[in-house]
Coordinates of C-alpha atoms in Angstrom, one line a residue:
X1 CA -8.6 11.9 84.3
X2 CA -6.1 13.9 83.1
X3 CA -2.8 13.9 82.1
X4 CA 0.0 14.9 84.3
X5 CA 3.4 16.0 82.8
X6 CA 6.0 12.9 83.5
X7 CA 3.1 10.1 84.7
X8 CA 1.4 7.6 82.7
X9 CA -2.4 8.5 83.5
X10 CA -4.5 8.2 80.2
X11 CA -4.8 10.8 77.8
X12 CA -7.6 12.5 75.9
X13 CA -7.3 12.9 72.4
X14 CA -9.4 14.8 70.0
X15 CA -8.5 13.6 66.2
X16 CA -9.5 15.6 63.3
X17 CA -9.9 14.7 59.7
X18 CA -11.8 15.5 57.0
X19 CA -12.4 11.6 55.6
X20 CA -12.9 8.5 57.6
X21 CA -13.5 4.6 56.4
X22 CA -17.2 6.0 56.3
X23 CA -16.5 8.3 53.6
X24 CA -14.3 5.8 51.6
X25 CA -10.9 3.8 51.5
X26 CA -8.0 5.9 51.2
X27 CA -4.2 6.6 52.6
X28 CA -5.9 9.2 55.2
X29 CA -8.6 7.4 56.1
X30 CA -6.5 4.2 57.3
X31 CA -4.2 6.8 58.9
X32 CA -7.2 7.8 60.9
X33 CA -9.0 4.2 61.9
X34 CA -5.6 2.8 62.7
X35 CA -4.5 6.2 64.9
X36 CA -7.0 6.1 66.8
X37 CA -7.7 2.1 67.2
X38 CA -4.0 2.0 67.8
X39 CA -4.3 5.0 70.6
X40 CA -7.5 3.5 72.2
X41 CA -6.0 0.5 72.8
X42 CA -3.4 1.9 75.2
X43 CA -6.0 2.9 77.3
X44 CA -6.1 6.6 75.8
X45 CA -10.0 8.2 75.4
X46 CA -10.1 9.3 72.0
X47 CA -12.5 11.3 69.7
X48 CA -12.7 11.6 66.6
X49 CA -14.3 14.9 64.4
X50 CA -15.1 15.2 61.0
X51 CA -17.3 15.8 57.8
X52 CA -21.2 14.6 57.8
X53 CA -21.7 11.4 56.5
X54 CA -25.2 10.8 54.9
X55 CA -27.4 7.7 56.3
X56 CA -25.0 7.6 59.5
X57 CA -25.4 8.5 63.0
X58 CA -24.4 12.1 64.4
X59 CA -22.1 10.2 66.8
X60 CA -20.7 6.7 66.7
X61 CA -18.9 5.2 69.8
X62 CA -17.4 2.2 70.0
X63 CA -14.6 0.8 72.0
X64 CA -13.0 3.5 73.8
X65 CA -13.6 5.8 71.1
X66 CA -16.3 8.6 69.8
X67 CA -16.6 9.5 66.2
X68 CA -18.9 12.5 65.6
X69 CA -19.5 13.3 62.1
X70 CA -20.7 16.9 62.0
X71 CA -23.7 18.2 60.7
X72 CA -23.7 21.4 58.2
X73 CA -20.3 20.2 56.9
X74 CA -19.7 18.6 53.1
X75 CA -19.0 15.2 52.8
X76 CA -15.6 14.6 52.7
X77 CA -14.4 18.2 52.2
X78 CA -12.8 21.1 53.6
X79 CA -15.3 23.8 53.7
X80 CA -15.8 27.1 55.8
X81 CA -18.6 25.4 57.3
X82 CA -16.0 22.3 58.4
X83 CA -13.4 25.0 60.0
X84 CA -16.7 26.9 61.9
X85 CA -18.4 23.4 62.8
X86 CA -15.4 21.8 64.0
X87 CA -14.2 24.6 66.0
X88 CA -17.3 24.8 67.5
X89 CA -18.0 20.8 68.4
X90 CA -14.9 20.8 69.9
X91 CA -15.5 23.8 72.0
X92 CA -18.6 22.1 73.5
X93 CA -16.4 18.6 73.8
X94 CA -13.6 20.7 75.6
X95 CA -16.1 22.1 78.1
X96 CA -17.6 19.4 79.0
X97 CA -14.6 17.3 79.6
X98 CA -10.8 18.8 78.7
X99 CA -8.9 17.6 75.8
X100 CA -5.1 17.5 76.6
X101 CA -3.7 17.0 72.5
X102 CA -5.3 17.2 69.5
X103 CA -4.0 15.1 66.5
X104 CA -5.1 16.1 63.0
X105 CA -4.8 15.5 59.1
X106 CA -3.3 17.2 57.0
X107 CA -4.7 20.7 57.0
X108 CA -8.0 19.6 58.9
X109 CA -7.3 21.4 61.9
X110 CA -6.8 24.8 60.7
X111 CA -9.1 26.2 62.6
X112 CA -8.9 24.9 66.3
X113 CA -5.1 25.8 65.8
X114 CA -6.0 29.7 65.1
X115 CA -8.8 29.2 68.0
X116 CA -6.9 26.7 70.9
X117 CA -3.8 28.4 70.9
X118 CA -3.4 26.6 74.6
X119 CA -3.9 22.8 73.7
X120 CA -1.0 20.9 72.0
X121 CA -1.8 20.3 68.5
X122 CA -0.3 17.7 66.2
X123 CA -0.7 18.0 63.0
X124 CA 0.5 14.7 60.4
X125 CA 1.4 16.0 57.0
X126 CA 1.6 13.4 54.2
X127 CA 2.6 15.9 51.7
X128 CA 2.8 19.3 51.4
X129 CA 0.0 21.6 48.8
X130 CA 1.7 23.0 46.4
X131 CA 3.4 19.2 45.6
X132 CA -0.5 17.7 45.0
X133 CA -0.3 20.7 41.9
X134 CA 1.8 18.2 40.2
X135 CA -0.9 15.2 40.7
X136 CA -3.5 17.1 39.9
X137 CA -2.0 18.0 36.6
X138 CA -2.3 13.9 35.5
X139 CA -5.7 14.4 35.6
X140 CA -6.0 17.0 33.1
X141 CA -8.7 15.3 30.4
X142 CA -10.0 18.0 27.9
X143 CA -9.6 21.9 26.8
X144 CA -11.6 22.2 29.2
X145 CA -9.7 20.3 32.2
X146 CA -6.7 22.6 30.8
X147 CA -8.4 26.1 31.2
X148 CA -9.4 24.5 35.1
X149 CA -5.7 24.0 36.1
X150 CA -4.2 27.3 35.7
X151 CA -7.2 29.1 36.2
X152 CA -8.9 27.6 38.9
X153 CA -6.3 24.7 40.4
X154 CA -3.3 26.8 40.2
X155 CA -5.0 29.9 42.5
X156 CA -7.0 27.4 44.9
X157 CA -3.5 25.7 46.3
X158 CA -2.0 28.7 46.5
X159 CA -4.9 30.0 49.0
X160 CA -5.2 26.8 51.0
X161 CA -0.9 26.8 51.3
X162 CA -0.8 30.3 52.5
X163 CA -4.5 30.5 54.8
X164 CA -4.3 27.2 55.9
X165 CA -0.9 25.1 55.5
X166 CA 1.4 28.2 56.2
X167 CA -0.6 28.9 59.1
X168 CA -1.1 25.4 61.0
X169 CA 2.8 25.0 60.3
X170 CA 3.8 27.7 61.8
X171 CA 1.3 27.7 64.6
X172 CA 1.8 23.7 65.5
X173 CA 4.0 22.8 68.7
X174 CA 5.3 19.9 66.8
X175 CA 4.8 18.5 63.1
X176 CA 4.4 15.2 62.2
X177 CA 6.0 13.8 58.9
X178 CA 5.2 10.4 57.4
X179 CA 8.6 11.0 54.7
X180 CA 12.1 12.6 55.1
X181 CA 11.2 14.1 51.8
X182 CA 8.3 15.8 53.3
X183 CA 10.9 16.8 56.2
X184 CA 13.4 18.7 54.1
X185 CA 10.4 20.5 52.2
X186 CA 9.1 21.8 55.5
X187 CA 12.7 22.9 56.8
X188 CA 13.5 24.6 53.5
X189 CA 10.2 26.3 52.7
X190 CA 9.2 27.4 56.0
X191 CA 11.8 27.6 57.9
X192 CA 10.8 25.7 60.7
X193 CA 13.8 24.1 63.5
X194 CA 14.9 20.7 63.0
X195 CA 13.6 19.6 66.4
X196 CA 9.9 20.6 65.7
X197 CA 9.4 18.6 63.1
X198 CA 8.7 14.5 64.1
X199 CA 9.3 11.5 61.7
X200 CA 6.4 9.4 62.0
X201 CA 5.9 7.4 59.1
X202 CA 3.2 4.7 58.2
X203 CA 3.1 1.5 59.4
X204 CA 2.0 -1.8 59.0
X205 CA 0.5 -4.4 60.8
X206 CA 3.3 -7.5 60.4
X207 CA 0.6 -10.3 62.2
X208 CA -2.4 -9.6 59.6
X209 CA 0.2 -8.7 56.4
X210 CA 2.5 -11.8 56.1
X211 CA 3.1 -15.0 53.8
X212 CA 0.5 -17.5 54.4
X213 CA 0.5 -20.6 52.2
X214 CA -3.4 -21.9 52.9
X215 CA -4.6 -18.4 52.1
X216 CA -2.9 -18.1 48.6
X217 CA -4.2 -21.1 47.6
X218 CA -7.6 -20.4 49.0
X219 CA -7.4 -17.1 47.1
X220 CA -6.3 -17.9 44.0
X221 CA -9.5 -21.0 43.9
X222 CA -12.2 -18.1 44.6
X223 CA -10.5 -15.9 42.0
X224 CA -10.2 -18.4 39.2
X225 CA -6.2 -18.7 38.8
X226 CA -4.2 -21.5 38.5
X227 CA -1.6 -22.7 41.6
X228 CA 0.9 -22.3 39.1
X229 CA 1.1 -18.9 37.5
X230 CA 2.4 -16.1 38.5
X231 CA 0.1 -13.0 39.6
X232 CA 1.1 -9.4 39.8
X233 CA -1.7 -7.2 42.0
X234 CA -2.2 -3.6 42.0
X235 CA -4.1 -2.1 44.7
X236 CA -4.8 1.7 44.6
X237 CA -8.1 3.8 44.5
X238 CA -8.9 4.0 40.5
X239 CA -7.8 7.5 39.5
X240 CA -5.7 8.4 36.9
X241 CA -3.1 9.6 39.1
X242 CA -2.9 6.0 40.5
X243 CA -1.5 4.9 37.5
X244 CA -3.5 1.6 37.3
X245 CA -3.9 2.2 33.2
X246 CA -0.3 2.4 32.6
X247 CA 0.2 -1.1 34.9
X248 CA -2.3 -2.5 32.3
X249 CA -0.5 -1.6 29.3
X250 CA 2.5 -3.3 30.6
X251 CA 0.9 -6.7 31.9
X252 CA -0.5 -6.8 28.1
X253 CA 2.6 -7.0 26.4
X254 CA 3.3 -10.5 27.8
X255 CA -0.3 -11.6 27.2
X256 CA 1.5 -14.6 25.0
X257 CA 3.3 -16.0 28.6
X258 CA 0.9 -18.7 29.6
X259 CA -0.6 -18.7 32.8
X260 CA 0.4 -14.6 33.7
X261 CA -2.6 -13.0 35.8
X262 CA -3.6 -9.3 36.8
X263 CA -5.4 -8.7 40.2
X264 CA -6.7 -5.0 40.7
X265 CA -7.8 -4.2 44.0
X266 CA -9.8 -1.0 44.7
X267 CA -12.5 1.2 43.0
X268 CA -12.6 5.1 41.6
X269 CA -13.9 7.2 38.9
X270 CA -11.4 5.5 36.7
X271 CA -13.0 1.7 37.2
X272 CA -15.0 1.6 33.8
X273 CA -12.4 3.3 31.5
X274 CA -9.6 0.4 32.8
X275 CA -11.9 -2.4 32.1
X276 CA -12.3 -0.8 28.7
X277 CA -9.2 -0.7 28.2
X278 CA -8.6 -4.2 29.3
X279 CA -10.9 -5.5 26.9
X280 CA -9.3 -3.1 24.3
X281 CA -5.3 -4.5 24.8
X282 CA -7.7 -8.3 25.0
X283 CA -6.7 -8.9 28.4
X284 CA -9.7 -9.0 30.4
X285 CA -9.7 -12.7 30.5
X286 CA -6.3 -12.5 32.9
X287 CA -7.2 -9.7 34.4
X288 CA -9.3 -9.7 38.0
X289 CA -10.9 -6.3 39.0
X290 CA -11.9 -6.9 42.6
X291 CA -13.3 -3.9 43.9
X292 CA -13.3 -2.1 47.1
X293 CA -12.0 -4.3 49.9
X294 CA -12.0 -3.5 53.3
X295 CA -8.8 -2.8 54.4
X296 CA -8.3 -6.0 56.9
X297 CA -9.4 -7.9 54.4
X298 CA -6.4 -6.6 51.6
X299 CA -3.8 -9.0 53.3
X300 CA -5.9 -12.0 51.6
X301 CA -5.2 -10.5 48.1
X302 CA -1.8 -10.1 48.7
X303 CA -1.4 -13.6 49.5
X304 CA -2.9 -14.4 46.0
X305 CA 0.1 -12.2 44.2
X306 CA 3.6 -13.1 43.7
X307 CA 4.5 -9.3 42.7
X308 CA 3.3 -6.3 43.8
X309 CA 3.2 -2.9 41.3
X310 CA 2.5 0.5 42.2
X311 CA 3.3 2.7 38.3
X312 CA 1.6 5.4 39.9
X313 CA 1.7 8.8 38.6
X314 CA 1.2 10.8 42.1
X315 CA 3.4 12.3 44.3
X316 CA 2.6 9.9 46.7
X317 CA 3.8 10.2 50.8
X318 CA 4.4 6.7 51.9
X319 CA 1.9 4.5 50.6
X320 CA 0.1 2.3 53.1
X321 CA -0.4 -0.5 50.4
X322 CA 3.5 -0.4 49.3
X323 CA 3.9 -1.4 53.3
X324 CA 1.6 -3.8 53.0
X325 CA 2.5 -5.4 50.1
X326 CA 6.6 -5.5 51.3
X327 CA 5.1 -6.6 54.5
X328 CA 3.6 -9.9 52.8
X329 CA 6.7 -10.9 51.4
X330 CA 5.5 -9.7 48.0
X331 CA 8.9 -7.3 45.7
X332 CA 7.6 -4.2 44.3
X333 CA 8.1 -2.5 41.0
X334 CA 7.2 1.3 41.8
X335 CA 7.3 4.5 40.2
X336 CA 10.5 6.5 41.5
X337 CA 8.3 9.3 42.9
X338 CA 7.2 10.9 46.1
X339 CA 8.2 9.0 49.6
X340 CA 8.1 5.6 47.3
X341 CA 12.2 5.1 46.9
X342 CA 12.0 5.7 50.7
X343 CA 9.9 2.8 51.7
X344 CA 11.5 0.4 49.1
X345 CA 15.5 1.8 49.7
X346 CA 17.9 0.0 48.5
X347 CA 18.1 -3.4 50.0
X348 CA 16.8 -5.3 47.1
X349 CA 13.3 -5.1 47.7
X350 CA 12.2 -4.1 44.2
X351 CA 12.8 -1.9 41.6
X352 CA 12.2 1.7 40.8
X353 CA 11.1 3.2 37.5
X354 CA 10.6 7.0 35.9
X355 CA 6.6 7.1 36.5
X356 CA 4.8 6.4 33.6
X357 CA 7.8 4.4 31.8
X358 CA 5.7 1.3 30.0
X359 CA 8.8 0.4 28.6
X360 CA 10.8 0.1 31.8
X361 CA 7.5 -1.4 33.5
X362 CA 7.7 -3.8 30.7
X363 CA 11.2 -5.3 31.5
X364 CA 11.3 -5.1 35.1
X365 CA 7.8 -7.1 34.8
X366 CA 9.6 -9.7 32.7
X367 CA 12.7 -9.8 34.6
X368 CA 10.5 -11.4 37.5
X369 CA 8.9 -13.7 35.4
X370 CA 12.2 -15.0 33.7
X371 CA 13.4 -15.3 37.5
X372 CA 10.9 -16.4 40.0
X373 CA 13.4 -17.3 42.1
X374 CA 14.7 -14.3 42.7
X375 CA 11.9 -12.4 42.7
X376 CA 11.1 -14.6 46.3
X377 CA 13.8 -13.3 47.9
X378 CA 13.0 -9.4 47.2
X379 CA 10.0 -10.1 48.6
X380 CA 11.6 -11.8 51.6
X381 CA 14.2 -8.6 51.8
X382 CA 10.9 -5.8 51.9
X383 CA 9.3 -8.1 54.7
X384 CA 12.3 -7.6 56.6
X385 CA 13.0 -4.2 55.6
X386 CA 9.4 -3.1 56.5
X387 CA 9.5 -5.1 59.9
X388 CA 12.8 -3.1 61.1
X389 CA 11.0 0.1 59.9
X390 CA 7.6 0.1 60.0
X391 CA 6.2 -1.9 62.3
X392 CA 2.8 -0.7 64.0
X393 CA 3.4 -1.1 67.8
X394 CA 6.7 0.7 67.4
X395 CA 5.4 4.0 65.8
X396 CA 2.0 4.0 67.6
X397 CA 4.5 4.0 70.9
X398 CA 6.6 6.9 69.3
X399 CA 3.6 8.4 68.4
X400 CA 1.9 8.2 72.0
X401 CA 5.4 9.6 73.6
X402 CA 5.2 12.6 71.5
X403 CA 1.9 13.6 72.5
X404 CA 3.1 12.8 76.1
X405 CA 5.8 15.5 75.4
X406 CA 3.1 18.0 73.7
X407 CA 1.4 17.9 77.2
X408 CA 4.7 18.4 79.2
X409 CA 5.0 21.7 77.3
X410 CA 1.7 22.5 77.9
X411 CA 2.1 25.4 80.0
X412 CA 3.3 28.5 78.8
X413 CA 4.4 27.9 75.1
X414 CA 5.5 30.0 72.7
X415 CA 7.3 29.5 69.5

């Protein structure tokens, strides 16, 4: 059924990205499950598009909700073939049953906006381009990882901001930003009016990511830590941007404080080089590398931690494991960087740091330790702070009214 301008009939919503969980776990791709879980579960038929996905079916359904992974497309990527093969897929789904919003990340539907001029489109920007230039520069190994950047990095996000991120910007009824940062970047760069523009952040989920008692002590058993020490966790995918290596350095300059423990959650190109480098500072013995996790299953590691740190080197949006982490009562001790000091603010919920400062990492690291006591009640402050701000139902309702909006303007726009 269709929508109707002003009712509350059931919408169809086409969602386009260029990762899911099926590809790996990432910011985007938790955007994405949780989007559309969050959608389908008001009722709302939704469909998902995006890259093949080797050893998995063309289409998955499930719930009240259609992924099709397209063939001809790389893995992951965006790709001509992604912009023609997307475009096209949707064409077909439009025919045979209308789409009244489409919903996409990042840059990912670039090509139905230049196509579907017609059909409210959404675009959620977690950054803009010409920022990731700066993150990409942390990852600079080598002579020849130095010719690359200017040469190759340098030119490449200059073509995708002015063929694709210019262009959906401009071309989108409304804009979706997870940070005010990202706001102000879009207003001043593009030019775009206040009112288009739609502060959605992240969210979290405040019944699964919460203090629980039984599950740190069930936790800390299966990992091999003592009730009584004190646990910082780090949870990231393992890339130098991420930062992980300079956490490490930092946790190893208290290795003499008995009964101090690392958790690392996640898993990246980076794994093997920090657990040399754990072994190297003679760590390894305190330190836990866990892995990949799936995403529900996260909250039990935080339960295990009494500090959360996040020294990462990106210019991050607004992290989905900061949330998380503030969420289950746990203080943070961030880099001062991207959407980060907007998530933590300044109700006591942490401290920020310069990224990459092992020094101040070092001290703020110890100021918990010396303090436990106080260290509780940051964590009880981001709980709060994350609950009044982020909570799921709240922005998945402001999220759903928006695209309720898109399709009251549906007829005859023109910006």
């Amino acid at each position: 059924m269709r929508s109707t301008p002003g009712c509350l009939e059931k919408m169809r919503i086409s969602v386009l990205t260029n990762r899911t969980l099926g590809h790996g776990l990432g910011g985007v791709q938790i955007h994405v499950d949780e989007l559309a879980h969050g959608l389908s579960a008001r009722g709302h038929n939704v469909v998902v598009l995006s890259t093949s996905l080797p050893g998995q079916a063309a289409v998955v359904r499930r719930d009240n909700i259609e992924v099709h992974y397209l063939a001809n497309t790389p893995s992951g990527l965006y790709s001509r073939a992604w912009l023609r093969e997307s475009v096209a897929a949707f064409d077909r789904l439009h025919r045979e049953r209308p789409f009244d919003v489409v919903l996409s990340e990042s840059l990912s539907g670039s090509g139905l906006i230049r196509c579907f001029t017609e059909i409210p489109h959404l675009p959620f920007l977690h950054g803009l381009i010409l920022e990731h230039l700066v993150s990409e520069f942390q990852e600079i190994e080598g002579v020849m990882g130095a010719l690359k950047y200017p040469i190759i990095k340098i030119p490449e996000m200059i073509f995708y901001t002015l063929a694709h991120e210019w262009f959906v910007i401009k071309r989108a009824k409304a804009i979706a930003v997870t940070t005010s940062q990202t706001m102000a970047l879009i207003q001043r760069w593009y030019r775009v009016p206040h009112g288009v523009i739609k502060f959605l952040p992240n969210w979290v989920d405040m019944d699964l990511f919460r203090p629980d008692a039984s599950r740190r002590s069930e936790m800390r058993s299966g990992l091999g830590i003592p009730s009584e020490a004190f646990v910082f966790l780090m949870a990231s995918v393992l890339t130098k941007q991420k930062g992980v290596q300079v956490g490490l350095e930092a946790f190893a300059s208290s290795r003499s404080i008995p009964n101090l423990f690392l958790v690392i959650v996640g898993d990246g190109p980076h794994r093997v080089t920090l657990e040399e480098q754990a072994k190297a500072l003679r760590v390894e013995e305190r330190v836990r590398f866990v892995g990949s996790v799936p995403n529900p299953e996260t909250a039990n590691y935080y339960q295990a931690a009494d500090a959360f740190l996040f020294p990462t080197l990106r210019r991050e949006g607004l992290p989905f494991v900061l949330l998380e982490a503030m969420a289950s009562g746990l203080p943070a001790i961030a880099s001062q960087i991207g959407g980060i000091p907007e998530a933590l603010g300044d109700a006591g919920c942490g401290f920020l740091l310069p990224p990459g400062d092992i020094k101040a990492l070092e001290a703020r690291m110890l100021q918990f330790l010396e303090d436990p006591r106080s260290a509780k009640q940051m964590g009880e402050a981001a709980r709060e702070r994350v609950k009044r701000l982020y909570e799921k139902a709240e922005i998945l309702a402001r999220i759903e009214e928006v695209c309720r909006e898109l399709v009251g303007t549906r007829s005859g726009w023109r910006r």
